[in-house]
XYZ file of C-alpha atoms in Angstrom:
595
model
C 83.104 224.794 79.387
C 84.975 222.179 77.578
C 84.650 220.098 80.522
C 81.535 220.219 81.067
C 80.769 219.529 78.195
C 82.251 216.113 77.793
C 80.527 215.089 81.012
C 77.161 215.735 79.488
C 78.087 213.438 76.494
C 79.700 210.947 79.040
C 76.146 210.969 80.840
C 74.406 211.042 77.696
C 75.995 207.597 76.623
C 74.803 204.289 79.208
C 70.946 205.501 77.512
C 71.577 203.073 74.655
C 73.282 200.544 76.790
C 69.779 200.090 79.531
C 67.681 197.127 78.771
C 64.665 195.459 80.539
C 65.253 192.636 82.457
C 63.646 189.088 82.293
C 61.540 189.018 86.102
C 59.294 185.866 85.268
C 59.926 182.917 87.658
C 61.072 179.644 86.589
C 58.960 177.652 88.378
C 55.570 178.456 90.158
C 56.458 177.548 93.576
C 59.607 175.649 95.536
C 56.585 172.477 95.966
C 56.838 172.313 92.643
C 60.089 171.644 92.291
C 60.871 169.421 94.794
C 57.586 167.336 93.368
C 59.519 167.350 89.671
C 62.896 166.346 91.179
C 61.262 163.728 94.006
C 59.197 161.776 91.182
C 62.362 161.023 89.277
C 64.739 160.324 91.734
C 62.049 158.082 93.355
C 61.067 156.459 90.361
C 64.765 155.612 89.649
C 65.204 154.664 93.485
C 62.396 151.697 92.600
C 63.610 150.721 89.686
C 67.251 150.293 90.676
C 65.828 148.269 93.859
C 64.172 145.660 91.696
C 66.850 144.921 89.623
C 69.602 144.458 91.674
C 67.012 142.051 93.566
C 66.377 140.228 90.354
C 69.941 139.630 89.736
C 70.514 138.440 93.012
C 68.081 135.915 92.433
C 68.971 134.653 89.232
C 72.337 134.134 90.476
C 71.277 131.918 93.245
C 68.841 130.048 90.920
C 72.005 129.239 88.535
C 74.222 128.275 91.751
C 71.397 125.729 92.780
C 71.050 124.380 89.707
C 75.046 124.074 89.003
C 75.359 122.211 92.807
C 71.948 119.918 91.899
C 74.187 118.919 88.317
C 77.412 117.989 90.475
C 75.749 116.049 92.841
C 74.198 113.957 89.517
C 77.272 113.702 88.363
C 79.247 112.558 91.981
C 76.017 109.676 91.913
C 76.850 108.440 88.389
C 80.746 108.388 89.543
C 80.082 106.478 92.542
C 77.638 103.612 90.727
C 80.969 103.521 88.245
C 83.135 102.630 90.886
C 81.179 100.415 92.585
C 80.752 98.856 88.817
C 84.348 98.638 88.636
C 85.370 97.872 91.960
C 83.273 94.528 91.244
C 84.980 93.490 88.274
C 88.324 93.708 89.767
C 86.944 90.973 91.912
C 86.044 89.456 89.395
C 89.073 89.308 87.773
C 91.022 88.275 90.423
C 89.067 85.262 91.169
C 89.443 84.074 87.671
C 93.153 84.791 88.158
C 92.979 82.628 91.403
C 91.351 80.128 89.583
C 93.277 79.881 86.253
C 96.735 79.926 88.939
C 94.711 76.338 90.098
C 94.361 74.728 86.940
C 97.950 75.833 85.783
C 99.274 74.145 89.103
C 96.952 70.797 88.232
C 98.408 70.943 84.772
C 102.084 70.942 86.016
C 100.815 68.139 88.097
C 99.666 65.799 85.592
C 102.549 66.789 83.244
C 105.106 65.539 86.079
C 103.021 62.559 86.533
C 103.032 61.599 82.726
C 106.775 62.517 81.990
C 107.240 59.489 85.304
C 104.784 57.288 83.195
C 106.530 57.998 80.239
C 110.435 57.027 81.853
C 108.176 53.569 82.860
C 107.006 52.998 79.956
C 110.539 53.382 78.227
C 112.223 51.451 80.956
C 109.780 48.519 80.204
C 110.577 48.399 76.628
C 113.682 48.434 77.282
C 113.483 45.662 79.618
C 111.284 43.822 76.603
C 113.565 44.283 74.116
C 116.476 42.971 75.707
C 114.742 39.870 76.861
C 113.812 39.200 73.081
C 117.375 39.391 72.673
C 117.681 36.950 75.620
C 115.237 34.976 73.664
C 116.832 35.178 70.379
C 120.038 34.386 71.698
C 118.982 31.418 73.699
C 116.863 30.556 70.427
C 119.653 30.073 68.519
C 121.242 27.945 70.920
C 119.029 24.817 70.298
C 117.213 24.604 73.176
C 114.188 23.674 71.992
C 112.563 22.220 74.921
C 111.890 25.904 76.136
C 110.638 27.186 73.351
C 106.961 26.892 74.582
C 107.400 28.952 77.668
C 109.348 31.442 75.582
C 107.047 31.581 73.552
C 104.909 32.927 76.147
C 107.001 35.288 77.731
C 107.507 36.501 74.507
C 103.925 36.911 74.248
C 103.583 38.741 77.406
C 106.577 40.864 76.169
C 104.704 41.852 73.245
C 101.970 42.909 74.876
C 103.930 44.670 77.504
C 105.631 46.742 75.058
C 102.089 46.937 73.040
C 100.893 48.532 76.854
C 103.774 51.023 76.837
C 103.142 52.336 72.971
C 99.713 52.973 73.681
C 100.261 54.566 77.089
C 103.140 56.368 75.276
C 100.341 58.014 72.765
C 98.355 58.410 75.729
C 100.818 60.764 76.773
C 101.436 62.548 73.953
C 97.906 63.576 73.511
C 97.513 64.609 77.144
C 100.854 66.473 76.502
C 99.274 68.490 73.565
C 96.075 68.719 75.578
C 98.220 69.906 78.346
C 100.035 72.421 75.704
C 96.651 73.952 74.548
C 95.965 74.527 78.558
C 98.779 75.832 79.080
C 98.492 78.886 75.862
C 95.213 79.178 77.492
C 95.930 79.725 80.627
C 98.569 82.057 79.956
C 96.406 84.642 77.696
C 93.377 84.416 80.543
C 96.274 85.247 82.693
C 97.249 87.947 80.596
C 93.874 89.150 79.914
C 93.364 88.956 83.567
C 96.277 91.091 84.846
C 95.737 93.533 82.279
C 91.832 93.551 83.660
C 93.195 93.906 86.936
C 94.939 96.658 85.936
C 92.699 98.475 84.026
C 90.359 98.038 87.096
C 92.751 99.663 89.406
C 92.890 102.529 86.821
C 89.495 102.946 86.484
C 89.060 103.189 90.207
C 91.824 105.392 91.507
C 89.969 107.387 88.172
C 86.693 107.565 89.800
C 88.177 108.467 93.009
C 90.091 111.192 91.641
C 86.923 112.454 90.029
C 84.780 111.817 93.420
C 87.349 113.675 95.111
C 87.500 116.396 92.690
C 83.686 116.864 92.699
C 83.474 117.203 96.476
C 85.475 119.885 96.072
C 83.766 121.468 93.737
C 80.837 121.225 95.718
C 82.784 122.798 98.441
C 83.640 125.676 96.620
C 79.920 125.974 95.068
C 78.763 126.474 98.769
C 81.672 129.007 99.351
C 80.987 131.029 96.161
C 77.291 130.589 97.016
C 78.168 132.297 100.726
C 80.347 134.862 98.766
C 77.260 135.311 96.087
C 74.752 136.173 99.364
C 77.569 138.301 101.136
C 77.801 140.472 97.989
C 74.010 140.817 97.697
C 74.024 141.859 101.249
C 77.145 144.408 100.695
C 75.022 145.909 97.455
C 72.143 146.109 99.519
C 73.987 148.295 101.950
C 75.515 149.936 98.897
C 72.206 151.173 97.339
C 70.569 151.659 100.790
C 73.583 154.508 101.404
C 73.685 155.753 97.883
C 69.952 156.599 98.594
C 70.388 158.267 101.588
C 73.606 160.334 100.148
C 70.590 161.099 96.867
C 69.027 161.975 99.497
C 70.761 164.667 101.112
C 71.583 165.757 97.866
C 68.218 166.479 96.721
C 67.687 168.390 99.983
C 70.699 170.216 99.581
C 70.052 171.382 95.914
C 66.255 171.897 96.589
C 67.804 174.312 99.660
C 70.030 175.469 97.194
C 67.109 176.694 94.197
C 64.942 177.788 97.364
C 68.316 181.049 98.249
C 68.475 181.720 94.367
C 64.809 182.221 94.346
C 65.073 184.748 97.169
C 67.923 186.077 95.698
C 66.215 186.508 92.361
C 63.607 188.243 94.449
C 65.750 190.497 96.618
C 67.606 191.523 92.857
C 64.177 192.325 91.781
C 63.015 194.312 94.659
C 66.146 196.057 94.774
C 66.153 196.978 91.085
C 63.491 199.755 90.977
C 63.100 201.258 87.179
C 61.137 203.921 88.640
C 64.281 205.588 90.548
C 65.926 204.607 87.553
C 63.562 207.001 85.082
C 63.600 209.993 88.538
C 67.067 209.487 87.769
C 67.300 210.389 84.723
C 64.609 213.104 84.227
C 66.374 214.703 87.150
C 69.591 214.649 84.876
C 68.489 216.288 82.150
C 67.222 218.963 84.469
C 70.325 219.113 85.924
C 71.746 219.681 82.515
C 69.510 221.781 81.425
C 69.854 223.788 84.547
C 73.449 223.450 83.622
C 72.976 225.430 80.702
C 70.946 228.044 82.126
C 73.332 229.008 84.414
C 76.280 229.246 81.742
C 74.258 231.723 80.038
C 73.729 233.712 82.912
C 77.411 233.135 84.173
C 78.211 235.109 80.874
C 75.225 238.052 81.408
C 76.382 238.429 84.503
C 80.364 238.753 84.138
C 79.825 242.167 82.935
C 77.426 243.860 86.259
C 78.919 242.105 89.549
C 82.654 240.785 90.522
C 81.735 239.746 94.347
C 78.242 238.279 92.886
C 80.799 236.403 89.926
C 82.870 235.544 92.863
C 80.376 233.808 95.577
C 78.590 231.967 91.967
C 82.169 230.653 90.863
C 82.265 229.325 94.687
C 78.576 227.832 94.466
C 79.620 226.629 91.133
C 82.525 225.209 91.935
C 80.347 223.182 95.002
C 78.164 222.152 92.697
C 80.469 220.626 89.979
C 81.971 218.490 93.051
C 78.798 217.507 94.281
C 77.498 216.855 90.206
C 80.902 214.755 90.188
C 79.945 212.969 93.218
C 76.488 212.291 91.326
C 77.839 211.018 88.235
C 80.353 208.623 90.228
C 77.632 207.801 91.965
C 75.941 206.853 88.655
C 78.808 205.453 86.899
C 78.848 203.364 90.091
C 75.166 202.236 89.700
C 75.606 201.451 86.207
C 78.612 199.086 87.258
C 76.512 197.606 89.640
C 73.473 197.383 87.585
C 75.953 195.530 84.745
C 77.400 193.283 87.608
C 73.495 191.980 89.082
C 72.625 191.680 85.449
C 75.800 189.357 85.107
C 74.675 187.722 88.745
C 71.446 187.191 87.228
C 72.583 185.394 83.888
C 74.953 183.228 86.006
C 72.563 182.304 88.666
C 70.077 181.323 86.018
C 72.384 179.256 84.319
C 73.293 177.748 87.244
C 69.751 177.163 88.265
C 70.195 174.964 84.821
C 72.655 173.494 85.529
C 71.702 172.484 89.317
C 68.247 171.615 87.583
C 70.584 169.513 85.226
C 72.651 167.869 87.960
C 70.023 166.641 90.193
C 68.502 164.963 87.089
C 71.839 163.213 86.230
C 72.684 162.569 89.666
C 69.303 160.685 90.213
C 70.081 158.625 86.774
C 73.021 157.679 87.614
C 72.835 157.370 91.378
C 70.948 153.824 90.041
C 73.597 152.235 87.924
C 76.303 153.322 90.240
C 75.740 150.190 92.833
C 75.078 147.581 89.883
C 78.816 148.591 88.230
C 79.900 148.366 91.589
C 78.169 144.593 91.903
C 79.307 143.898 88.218
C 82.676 145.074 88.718
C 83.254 142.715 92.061
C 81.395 140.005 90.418
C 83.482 139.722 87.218
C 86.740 139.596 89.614
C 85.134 137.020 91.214
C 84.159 134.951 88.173
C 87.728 135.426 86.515
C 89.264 134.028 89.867
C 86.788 130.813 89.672
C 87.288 130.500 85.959
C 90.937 130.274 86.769
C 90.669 127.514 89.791
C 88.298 125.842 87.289
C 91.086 125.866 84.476
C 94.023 124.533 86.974
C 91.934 121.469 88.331
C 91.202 120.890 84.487
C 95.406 121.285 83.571
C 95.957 118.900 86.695
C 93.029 116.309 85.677
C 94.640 116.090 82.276
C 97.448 115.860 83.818
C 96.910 113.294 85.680
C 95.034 111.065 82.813
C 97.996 111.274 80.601
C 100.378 109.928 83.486
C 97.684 106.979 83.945
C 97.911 106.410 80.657
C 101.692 106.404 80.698
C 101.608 104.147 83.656
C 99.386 101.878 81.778
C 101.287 101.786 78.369
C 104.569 100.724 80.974
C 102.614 97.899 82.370
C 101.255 96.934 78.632
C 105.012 96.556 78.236
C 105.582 94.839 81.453
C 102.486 91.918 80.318
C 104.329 91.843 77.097
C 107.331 90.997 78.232
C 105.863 88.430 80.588
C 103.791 86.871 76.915
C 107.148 86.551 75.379
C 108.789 84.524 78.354
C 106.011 82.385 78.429
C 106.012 81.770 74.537
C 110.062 80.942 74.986
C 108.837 78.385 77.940
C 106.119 76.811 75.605
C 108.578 76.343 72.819
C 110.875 74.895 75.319
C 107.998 72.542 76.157
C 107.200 71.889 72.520
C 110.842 71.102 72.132
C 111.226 68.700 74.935
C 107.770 67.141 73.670
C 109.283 66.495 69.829
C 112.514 64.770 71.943
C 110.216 62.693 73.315
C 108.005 61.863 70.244
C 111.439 61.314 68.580
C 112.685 58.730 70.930
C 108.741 56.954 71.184
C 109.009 56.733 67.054
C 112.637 55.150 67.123
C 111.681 52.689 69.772
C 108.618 51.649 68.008
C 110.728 51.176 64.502
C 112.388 49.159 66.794
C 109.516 46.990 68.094
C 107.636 47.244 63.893
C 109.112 44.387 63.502
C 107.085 42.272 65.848
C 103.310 43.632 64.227
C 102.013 44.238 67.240
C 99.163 46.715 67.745
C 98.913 49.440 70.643
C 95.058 49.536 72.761
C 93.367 51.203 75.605
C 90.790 50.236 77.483
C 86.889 52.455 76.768
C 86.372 53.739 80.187
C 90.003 55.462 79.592
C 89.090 56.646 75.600
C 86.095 58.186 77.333
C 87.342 59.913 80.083
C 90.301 61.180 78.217
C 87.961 62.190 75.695
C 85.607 64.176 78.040
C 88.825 66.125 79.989
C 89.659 67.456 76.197
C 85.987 68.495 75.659
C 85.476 70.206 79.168
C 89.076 71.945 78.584
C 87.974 73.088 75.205
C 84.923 74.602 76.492
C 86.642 76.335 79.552
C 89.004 77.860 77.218
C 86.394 78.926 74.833
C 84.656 80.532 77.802
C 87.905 82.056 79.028
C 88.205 83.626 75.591
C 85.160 84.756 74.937
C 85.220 86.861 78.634
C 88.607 88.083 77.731
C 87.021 89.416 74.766
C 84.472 90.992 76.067
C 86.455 92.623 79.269
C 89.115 93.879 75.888
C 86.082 95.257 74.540
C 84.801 97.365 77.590
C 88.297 98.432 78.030
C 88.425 99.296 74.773
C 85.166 101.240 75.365
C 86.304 102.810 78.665
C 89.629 104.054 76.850
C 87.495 105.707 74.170
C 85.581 107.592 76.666
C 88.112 108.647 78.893
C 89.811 110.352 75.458
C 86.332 112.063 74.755
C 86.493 112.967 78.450
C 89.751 114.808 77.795
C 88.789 116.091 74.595
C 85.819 117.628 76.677
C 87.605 118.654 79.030
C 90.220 120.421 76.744
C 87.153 122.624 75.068
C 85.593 123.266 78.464
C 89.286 125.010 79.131
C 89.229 126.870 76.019
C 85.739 127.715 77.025
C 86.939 128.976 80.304
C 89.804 130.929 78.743
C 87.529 133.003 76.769
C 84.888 133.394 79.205
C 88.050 134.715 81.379
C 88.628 136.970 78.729
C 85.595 138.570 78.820
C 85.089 138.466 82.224
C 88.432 140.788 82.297
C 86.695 142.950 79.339
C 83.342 143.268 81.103
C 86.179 144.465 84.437
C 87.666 147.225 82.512
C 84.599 148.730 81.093
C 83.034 148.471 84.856
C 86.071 150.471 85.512
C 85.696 152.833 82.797
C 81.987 153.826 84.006
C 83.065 153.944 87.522
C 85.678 156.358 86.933
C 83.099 158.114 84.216
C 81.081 158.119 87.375
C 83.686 159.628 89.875
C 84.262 162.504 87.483
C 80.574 163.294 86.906
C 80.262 163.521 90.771
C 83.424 165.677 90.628
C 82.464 168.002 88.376
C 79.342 168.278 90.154
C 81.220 169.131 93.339
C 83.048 171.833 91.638
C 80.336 173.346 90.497
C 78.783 173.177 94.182
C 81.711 175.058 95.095
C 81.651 177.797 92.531
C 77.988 178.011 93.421
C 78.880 178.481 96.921
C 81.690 181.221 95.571
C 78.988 183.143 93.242
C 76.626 183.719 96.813
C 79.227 184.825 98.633
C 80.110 187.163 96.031
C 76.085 188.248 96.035
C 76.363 188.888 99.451
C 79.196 190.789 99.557
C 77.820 192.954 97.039
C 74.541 193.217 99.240
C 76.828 194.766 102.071
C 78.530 197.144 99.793
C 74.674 198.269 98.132
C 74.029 198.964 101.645
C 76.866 201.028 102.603
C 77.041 203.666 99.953
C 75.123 207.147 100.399
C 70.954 206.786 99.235
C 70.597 208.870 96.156
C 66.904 210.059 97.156
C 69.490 212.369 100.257
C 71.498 213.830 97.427
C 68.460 214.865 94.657
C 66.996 217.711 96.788
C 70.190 218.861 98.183
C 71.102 219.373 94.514
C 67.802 220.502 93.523
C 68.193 223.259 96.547
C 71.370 224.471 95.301
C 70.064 224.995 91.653
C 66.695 226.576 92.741
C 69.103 229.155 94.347
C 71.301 229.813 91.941
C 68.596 230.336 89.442
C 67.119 233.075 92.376
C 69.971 235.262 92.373
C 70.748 235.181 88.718
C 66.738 236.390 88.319
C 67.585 239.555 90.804
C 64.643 238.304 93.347
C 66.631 238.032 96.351
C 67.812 240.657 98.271
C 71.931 241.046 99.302
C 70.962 240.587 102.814
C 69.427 237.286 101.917
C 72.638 236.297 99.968
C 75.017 237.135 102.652
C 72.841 234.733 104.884
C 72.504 231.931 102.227
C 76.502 232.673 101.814
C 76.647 232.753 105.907
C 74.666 229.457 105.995
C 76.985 227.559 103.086
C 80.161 228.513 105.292
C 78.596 227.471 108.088
């Protein structure tokens, strides 16, 4: 009794716990699905297409333009060497030529020192025949005073010859001084032109060397630039295809949880459900019945008590079986309702994925192309950087070598300013000696002349001299000038150079920024598709699950074979305990159970 009676409350509980179940569709049809999901993933498909095509061609644009800008650049070199290369000729022909004139001038210094010795000699020779005279003068012999008279005469004017050609001298000596000084600073100016010349070309040919090769590697990065547009190409063209496949898989996928859904549905019948349960209560109520006539009948029959305690006790194993059966149901109802939730949620979520997927499908082959390109930028940034180091580099040892041979033409200046005070000394010797001979010779009044022609043409060597080395000067001042001018700008070209570095450094910086976060979203990327892949798998997992559950639904006994059997047995019970049936017809029924 006691028993039974907690059964009945047992089987009286899972009423509250039944609940109607959601068995709208989400979506009208599979077609429309796959026409949602195709217009996206389509749509991104374009979009993706044109702009990795657009970037492609804006970077060959800006290589094109870059390589036209170099090859300016390698023109305006060249016409600067060539500019160069002709005043180094220049300057060494004026070198050739000042080298002449300084060999003339030693010349006609040689040739006056050996007039000057004459000159001396004859005075000498002059003023000892006075002394001849003199002597002889004194003597008394006066009949010779006439011709001594006259070669006195012709002494004076002898020795009047040699004082004039004596100043003669001197000026062409100072002439021949001022020559010298300026023949020695167009020298200087010269060599130091020559110089600067040789700078300014190995210069230019460093730079024209320098700019060939970056024209070289232009063309290379330019061949790298198309070989990378080709490898995205082939990139996007087989992240496509795998969008592709996919899309088919999922839309395969949402097609077997459809059916599913459908087979759940079909299988879930609420009408057994309610038979079910109006068939318990009448069971119970049955249940009841008998109890009460269990107790009635205790009293009149043993054997009859006996053979209904054996029915009975058939019954309550086959009412046990039932309510297994429908604990077992309920479990299973629970467990598809479960199914249900999860393979709606997962619908979602597959929904969710393909949606994601097809976004980010797209950016996935541009962060691959930005993340090889910045790689690529940083490594050409640094070549860039080195070949500026090494071209500073090399302008501050030119400009070391030229400061050395500054020092070297200084040094040379100085020996030749010790040789023209040598000369200047040797000339106030001479000046010394011409002023004691002619205190010597005062005494005799006589005055010193040239002739015009020699006035005039000494006159016209000092002007043309004067104006060659006013000439000389002014083109040494104007070559000091443009070297002046050409130092100036090959410091702003460093200074330019040193910012373009800087430049580079930071544009290496965030070239290795813009790496990292290309990085970052490609392994943001790789997780997404991860995830995704485990979720395929527990997706995979949760059908096989379903269809194990299927085989199992199939196996166990169909509850519409049990109901009348039980119904049979009750029907009879309720016979005999009403007195209808006959004992003949209970041995058989009793026959027929043992049977």
């Amino acid at each position: 009794m006691l028993g039974i009676k907690s059964r009945s409350t047992t089987a009286e509980s899972p009423k509250s716990e039944v609940g109607e179940i959601d068995r709208s569709a989400p979506f009208e049809s599979v077609k429309a699905a796959v026409s949602l999901f195709g217009e996206v993933a389509f749509s991104g498909d374009k979009s993706s297409s044109r702009r990795s095509k657009s970037f492609s061609n804006e970077k060959a644009l800006a290589t094109e333009t870059k390589l036209q800008l170099v090859q300016k650049e390698i023109n305006k070199f060249k016409e600067q060497l060539h500019n160069a290369e002709a005043k180094r000729f220049q300057a060494l022909a004026e070198l050739e030529k000042a080298k002449a004139e300084v060999d003339d001038l030693t010349i006609e210094i040689s040739s006056i020192n050996e007039s000057k010795e004459q000159a001396l000699q004859v005075a000498e020779d002059a003023k000892s025949q006075i002394n001849q005279l003199e002597e002889s003068r004194h003597d008394g012999r006066t009949e010779k005073d006439n011709a001594l008279k006259h070669e006195l005469d012709g002494a004076r004017k002898q020795y009047a010859t040699a004082l004039s050609e004596l100043d003669a001298a001197k000026q062409e000596l100072r002439r021949i001084r001022t020559e010298i000084e300026a023949s020695v600073d167009a020298k200087a100016t010269a060599i130091e032109q020559e110089i600067q010349a040789k700078q300014l070309s190995d210069a230019n040919k460093r730079k024209a060397t320098q700019l060939s090769k970056d024209i070289a590697a232009a063309h290379e990065s330019l061949m790298h630039v198309k070989l990378a547009t080709e490898k995205a190409k082939q990139e996007e063209s087989r992240i496509i295809l795998e969008n592709e496949s996919k899309k088919k898989f999922f839309i395969v996928a949402l097609e077997e949880t459809e059916t599913r859904l459908a087979s759940l549905k079909k299988d879930f019948d609420p009408q057994l459900q309610g038979i079910l349960k109006r068939k318990l209560e009448e069971t119970e109520a049955s249940i009841c019945c008998l109890q009460k006539q269990i107790k009635y009948a205790k009293a009149s029959d043993p054997e009859l008590i006996v053979m209904l305690n054996r029915e009975m006790d058939g019954a309550i194993q086959v009412l046990k079986k039932v309510e297994e059966e429908k604990r077992f149901l309920q479990s299973e109802v629970e467990s598809l309702k479960l199914q249900l939730e999860d393979v709606k949620t997962e619908h979602s979520k597959l929904k969710e994925n393909i949606t994601e997927i097809d976004c980010k499908a797209n950016p996935c082959s541009v962060i691959a192309a930005e993340s090889d390109a910045p790689h690529k930028e940083v490594e050409k940034l640094k070549m860039k950087a080195d070949d500026l180091r090494s071209e500073a580099e090399e302008a501050r040892l030119a400009f070391a070598d030229a400061e050395g041979k500054m020092q070297i033409a200084l040094r040379e200046l100085e020996e030749a300013k010790v040789a023209e005070a040598r000369s200047t000394q040797q000339i106030k010797e001479l000046s010394k000696k011409a002023s004691e001979s002619r205190s010597s010779i005062s005494e005799l009044g006589a005055n010193v002349t040239i002739s015009r022609a020699e006035y005039e043409s000494l006159r016209r060597k000092v002007e043309d001299i004067e104006k060659l080395t006013n000439m000389k000067l002014a083109a040494a001042m104007a070559k000091a000038e443009a070297v002046r001018a050409s130092e100036n700008e090959a410091i702003k070209r460093l200074e330019v150079a040193q910012k373009e570095m800087k430049d580079m450094e930071a544009a290496t910086e965030n070239a290795l920024k813009r790496t990292e976060m290309a990085k970052e979203a490609k392994k943001a990327v790789e997780g997404e598709l991860k995830r995704w892949r485990d979720q395929k798998k527990k997706g995979e997992s949760i059908a096989q699950v379903m269809e194990k559950s299927d085989r199992k639904m199939n196996k166990t006994p169909s509850r519409k074979a049990l109901l009348p059997a039980l119904s049979g047995i009750f029907h009879r019970k309720k016979s005999l305990l009403d007195g209808s049936r006959s004992p003949s017809e209970l041995a058989n029924d009793k026959h027929e159970k043992d049977v």
